[in-house]
Short mmCIF file of C-alpha atoms in Angstrom, two decimals:
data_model
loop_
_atom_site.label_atom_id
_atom_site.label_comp_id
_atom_site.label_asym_id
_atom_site.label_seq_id
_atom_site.Cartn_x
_atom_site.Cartn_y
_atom_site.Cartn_z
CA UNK A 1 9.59 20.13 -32.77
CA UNK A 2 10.77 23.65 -32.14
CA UNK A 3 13.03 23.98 -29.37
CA UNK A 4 11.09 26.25 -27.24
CA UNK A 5 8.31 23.66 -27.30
CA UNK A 6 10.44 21.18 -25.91
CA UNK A 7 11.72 23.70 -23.35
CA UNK A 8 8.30 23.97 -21.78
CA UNK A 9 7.84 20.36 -21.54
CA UNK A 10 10.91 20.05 -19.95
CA UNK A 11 9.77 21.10 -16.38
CA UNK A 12 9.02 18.68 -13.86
CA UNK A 13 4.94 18.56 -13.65
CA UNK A 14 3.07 19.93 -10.54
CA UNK A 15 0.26 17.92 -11.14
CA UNK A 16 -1.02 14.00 -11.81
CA UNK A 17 0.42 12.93 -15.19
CA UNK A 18 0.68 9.75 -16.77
CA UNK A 19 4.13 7.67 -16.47
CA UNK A 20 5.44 4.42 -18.56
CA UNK A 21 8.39 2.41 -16.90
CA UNK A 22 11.31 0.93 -18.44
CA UNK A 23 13.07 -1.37 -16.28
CA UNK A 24 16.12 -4.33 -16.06
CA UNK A 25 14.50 -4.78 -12.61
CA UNK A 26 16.09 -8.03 -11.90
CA UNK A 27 20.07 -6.29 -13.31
CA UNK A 28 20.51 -4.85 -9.92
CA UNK A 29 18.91 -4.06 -6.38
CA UNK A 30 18.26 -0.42 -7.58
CA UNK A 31 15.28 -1.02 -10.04
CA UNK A 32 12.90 -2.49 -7.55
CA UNK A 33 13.09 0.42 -5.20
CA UNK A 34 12.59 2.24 -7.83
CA UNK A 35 9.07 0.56 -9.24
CA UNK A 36 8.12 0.50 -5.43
CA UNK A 37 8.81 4.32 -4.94
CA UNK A 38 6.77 4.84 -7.99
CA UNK A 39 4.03 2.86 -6.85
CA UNK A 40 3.63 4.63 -3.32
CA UNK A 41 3.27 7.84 -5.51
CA UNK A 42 0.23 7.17 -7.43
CA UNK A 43 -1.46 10.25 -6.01
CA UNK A 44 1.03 12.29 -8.71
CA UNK A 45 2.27 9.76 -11.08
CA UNK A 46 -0.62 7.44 -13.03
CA UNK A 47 1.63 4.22 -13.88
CA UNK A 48 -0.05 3.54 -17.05
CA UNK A 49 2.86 0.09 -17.87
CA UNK A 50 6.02 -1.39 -17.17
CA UNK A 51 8.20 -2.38 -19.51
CA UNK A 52 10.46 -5.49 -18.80
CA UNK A 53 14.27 -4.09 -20.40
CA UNK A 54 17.24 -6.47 -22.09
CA UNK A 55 20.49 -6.26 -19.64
CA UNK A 56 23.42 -8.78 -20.05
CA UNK A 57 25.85 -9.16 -17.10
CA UNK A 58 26.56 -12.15 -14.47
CA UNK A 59 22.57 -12.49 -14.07
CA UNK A 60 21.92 -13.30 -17.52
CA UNK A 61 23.71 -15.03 -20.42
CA UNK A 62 21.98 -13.27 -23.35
CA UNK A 63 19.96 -9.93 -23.34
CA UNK A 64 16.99 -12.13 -23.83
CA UNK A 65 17.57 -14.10 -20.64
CA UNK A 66 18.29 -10.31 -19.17
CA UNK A 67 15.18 -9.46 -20.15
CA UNK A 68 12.97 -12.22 -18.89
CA UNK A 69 14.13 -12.43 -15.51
CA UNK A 70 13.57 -8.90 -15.06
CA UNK A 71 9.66 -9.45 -15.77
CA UNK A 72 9.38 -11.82 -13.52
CA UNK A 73 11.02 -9.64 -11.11
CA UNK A 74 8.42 -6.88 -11.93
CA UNK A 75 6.18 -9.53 -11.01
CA UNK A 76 7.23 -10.16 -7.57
CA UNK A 77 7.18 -6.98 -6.93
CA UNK A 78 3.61 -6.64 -7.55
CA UNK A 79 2.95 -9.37 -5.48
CA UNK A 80 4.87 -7.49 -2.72
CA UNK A 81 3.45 -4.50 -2.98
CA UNK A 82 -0.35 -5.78 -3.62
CA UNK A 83 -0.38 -4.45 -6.87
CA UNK A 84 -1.81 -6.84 -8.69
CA UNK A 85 -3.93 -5.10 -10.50
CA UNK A 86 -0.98 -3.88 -12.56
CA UNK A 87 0.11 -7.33 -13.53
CA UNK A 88 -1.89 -7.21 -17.30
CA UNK A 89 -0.31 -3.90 -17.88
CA UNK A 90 3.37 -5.72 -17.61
CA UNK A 91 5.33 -6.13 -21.50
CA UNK A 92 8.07 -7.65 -22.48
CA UNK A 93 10.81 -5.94 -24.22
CA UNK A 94 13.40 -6.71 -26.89
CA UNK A 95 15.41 -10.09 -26.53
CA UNK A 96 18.74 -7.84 -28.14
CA UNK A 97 20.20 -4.57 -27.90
CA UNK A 98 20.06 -2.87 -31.26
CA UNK A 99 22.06 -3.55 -33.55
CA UNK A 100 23.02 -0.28 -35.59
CA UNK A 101 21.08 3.21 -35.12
CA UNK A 102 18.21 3.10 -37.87
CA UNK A 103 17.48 -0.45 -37.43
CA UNK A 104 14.17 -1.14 -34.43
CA UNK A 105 14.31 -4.28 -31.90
CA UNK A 106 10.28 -4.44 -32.07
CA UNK A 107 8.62 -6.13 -28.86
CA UNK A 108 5.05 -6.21 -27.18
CA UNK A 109 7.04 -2.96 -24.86
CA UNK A 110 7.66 -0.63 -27.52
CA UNK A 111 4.61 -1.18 -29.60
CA UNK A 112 2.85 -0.31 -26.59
CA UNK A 113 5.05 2.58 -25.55
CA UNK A 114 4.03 3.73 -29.39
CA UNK A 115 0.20 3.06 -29.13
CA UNK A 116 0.09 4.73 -25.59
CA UNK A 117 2.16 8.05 -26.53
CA UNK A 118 -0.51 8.30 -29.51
CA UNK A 119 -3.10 8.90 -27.58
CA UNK A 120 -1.31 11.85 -25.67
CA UNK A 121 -0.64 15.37 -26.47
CA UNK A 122 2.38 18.23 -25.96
CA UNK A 123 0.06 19.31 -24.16
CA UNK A 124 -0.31 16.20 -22.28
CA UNK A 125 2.36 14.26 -22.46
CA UNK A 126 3.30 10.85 -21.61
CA UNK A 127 6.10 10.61 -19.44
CA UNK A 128 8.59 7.63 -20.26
CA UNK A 129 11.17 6.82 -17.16
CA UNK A 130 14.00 4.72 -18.44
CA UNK A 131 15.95 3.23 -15.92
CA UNK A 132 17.66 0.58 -17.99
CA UNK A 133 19.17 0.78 -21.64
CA UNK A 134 17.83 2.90 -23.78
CA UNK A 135 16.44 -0.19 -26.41
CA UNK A 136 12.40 -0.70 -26.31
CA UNK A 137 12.30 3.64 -26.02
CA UNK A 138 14.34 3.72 -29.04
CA UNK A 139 13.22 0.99 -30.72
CA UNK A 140 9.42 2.93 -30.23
CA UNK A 141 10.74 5.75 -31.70
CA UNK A 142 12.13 4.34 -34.75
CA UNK A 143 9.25 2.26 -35.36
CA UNK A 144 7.00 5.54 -35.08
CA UNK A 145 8.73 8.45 -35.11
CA UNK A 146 5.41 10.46 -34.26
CA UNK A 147 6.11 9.76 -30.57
CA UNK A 148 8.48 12.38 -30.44
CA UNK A 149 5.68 14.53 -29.95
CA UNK A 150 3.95 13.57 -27.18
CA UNK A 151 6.06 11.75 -24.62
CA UNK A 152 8.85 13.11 -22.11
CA UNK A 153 11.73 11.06 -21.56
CA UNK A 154 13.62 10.68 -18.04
CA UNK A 155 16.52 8.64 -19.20
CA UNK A 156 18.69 7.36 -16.27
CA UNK A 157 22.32 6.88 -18.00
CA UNK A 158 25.88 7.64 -19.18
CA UNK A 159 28.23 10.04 -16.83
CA UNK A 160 28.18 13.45 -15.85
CA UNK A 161 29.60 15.72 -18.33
CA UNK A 162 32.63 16.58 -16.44
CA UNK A 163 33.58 12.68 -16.01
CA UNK A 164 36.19 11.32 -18.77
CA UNK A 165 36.65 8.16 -19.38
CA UNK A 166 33.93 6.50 -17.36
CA UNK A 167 32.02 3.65 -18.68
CA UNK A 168 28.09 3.46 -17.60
CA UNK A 169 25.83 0.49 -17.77
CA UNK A 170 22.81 2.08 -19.17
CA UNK A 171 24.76 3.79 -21.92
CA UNK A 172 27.39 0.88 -22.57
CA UNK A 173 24.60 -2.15 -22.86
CA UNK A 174 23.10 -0.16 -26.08
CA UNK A 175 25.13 2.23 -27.35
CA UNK A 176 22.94 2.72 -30.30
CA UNK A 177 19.55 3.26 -28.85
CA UNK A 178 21.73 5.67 -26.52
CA UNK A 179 22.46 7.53 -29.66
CA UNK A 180 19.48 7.18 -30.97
CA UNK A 181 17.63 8.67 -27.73
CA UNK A 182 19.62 11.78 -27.81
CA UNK A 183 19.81 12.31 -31.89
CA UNK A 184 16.26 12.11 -32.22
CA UNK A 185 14.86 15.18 -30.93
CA UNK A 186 12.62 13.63 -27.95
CA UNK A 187 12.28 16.01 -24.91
CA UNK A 188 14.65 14.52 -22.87
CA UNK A 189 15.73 14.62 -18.89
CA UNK A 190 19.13 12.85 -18.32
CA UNK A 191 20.68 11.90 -15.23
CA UNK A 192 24.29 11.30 -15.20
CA UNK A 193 25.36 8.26 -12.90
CA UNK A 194 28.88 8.50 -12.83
CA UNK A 195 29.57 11.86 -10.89
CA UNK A 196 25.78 12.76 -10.04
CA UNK A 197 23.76 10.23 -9.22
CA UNK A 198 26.40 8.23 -7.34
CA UNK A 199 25.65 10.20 -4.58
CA UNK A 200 22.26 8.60 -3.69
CA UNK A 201 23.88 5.80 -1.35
CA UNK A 202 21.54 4.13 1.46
CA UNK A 203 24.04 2.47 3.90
CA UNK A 204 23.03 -0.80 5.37
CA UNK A 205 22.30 0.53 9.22
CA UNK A 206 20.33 2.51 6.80
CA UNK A 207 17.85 -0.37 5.62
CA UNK A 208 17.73 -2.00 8.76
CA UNK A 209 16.87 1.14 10.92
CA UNK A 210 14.01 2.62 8.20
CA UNK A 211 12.74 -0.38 6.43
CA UNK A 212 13.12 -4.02 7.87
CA UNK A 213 10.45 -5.23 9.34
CA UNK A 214 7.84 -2.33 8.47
CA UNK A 215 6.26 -4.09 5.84
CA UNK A 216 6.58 -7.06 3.22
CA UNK A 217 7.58 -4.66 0.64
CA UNK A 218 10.22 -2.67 2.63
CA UNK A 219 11.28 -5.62 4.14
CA UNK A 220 12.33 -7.78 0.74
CA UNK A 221 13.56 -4.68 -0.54
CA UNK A 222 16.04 -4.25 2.94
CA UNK A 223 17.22 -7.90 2.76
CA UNK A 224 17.25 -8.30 -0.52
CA UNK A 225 19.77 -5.40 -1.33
CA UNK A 226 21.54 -6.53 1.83
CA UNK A 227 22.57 -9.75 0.62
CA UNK A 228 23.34 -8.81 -2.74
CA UNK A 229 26.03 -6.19 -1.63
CA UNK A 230 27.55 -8.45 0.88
CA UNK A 231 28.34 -10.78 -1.24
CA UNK A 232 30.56 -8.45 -2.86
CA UNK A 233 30.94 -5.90 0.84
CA UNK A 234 31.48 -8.38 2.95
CA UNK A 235 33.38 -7.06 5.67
CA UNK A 236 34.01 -3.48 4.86
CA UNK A 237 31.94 -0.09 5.60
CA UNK A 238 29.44 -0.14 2.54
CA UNK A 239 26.70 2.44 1.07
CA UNK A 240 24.71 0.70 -1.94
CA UNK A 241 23.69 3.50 -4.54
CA UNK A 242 19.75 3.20 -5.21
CA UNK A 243 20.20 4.99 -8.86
CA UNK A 244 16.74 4.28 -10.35
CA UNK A 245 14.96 6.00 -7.74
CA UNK A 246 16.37 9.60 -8.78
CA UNK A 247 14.64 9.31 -12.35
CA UNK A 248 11.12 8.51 -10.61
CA UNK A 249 12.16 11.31 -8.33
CA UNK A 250 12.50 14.18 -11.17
CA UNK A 251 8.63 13.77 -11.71
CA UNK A 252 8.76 14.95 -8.06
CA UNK A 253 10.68 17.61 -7.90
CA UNK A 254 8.94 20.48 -7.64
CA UNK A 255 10.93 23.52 -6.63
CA UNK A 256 13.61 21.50 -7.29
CA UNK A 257 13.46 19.75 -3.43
CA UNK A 258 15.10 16.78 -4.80
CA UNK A 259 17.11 17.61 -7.25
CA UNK A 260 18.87 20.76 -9.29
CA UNK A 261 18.94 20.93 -12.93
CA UNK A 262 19.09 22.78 -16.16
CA UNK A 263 18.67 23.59 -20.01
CA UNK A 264 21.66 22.24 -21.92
CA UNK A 265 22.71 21.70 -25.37
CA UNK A 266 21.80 17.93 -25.82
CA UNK A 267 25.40 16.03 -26.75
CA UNK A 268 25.88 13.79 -29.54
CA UNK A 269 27.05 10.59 -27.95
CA UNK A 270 30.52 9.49 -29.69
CA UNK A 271 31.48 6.20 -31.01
CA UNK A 272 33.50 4.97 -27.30
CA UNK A 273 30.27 6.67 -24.97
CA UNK A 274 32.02 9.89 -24.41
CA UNK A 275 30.68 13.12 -25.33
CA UNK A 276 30.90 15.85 -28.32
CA UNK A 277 29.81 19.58 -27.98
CA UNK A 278 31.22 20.54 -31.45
CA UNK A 279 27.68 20.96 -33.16
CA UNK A 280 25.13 23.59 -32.45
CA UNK A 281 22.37 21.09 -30.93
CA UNK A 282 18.64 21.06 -29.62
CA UNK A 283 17.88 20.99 -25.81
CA UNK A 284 17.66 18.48 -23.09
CA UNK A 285 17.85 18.85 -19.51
CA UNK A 286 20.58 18.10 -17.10
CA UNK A 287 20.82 16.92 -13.88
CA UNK A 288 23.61 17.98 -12.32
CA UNK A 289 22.72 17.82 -8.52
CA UNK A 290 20.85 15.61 -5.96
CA UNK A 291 19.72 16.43 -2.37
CA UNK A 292 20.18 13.35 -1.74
CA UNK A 293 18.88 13.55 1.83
CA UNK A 294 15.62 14.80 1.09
CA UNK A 295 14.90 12.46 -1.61
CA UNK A 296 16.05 9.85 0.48
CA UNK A 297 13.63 10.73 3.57
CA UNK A 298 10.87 11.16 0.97
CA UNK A 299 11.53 7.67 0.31
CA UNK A 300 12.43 6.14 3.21
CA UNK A 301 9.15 7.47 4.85
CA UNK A 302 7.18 6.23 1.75
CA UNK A 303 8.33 2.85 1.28
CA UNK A 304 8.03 2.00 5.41
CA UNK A 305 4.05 3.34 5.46
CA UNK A 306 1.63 0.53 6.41
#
């Protein structure tokens, strides 16, 4: 792809497109605002499928187990948010993180990440939010690497360019499909947690004052992050970051109202999840900036509507 084509389908769309979701929704407290923000938005973004991600921390003894508890939570989510009729769309993703950089972890998520970005265009483009790591959107485009083509992907993950030595989730679960995602070409948005996105906090006064009590959804979501973070909080003065919403939110952000970015020289990702600018490189864009206020009214006011 020539670089000035990826450019232009690098800018945040004005208009209703078609969106995939790749999500560890059950890793975290994050993900699930994040699938509920994107499902109070369908009058801009068509959810087209969610993809159920591989994470391995405290919650889950393998990838695999990572994996399966997140689909469920996907599931209960639905039910929350009466959107059942997105429950046949739901695929599972790999049971493992890759295991070196040419080598696919197949699953029913990225063979339908492949099939779907098929049937789009540059000049349509699927739009693939990846809120988790970077395996089934990898994995998809090493198992067709025609995909490049037509999708856009806005990968949530690794630090902000001027943070050293700072370990991310997203990027350290899969280091390979990270390396994959930003060899391959693929128009790509990232957004830096470390040193960018951290600033996206919702405060528990925060939850309780906007979104308990003003509907099931908002409510679970409230009391569910609530408990989580006190069992770690308790006692102290404590702001919970909701990352995942910010990478729903670039689809959003016209005039940049949510958000500031801009046309960089994609990284190669090293060996230890740092950084190297030595190479001349294609382009991705950068997030380096959120308004975190007015993404987090938009939200607030979305997520407590009837």
């Amino acid at each position: 792809m020539e670089d000035s084509q990826r450019i232009h389908m690098l800018q945040s769309p004005e208009h209703l497109v078609d969106v995939v979701i790749d999500t560890d929704t059950y890793n975290e407290v994050d993900d699930q605002f994040a699938l509920a923000y994107l499902l109070k938005n369908q009058g801009r973004l068509r959810l087209q499928a969610i993809y159920a991600a591989p994470f391995l921390n405290e919650k889950a003894e393998t990838p695999g187990e990572g994996m399966e508890k997140s689909c469920q939570e996907i599931m209960n989510i639905l039910d929350l948010a009466d959107a059942k009729q997105y429950k046949s769309s739901v695929f599972k993703g790999a049971d493992h993180f890759l295991k070196e950089e040419k080598i696919a972890a197949a699953s029913p998520a990225s063979r339908d990440l492949i099939e779907r970005a098929l049937s789009h265009s540059q000049e349509n483009p699927l739009y693939v939010i990846g809120i988790a790591a970077a395996t089934n959107i990898a994995s998809a485009i090493l198992q067709e690497p025609a995909v490049k083509e037509r999708i856009v992907v806005v990968w949530l993950g690794g630090s902000g360019f001027h943070c050293s030595g700072m370990e991310e989730f997203n990027m350290a679960e899969d280091l390979c499909a990270a390396r994959v995602l930003f060899d391959s070409g693929v128009p790509l948005v990232q957004l830096p947690c470390w040193g960018v996105v951290e600033s996206f906090s919702l405060s528990r006064p925060e939850m309780e004052a906007y979104l308990s009590g003003k509907n099931k959804l908002a409510d679970h979501l409230a009391r569910y992050a609530i408990e989580e973070v006190e069992k770690w909080a308790s006692g102290t003065v404590w702001a919970k970051v909701i990352w995942d919403v910010t990478a729903v939110a670039w689809l959003l952000n016209d005039r940049q109202r949510f958000m500031n970015d801009r046309i960089v020289p994609c990284p190669e990702i090293t060996s230890n999840g740092g950084y190297d600018f030595s190479r001349e490189r294609h382009s991705m864009k950068y997030v380096y900036r959120i308004e975190r206020d007015a993404l987090m009214t938009d939200m607030l006011k979305k997520l407590s509507m009837p």
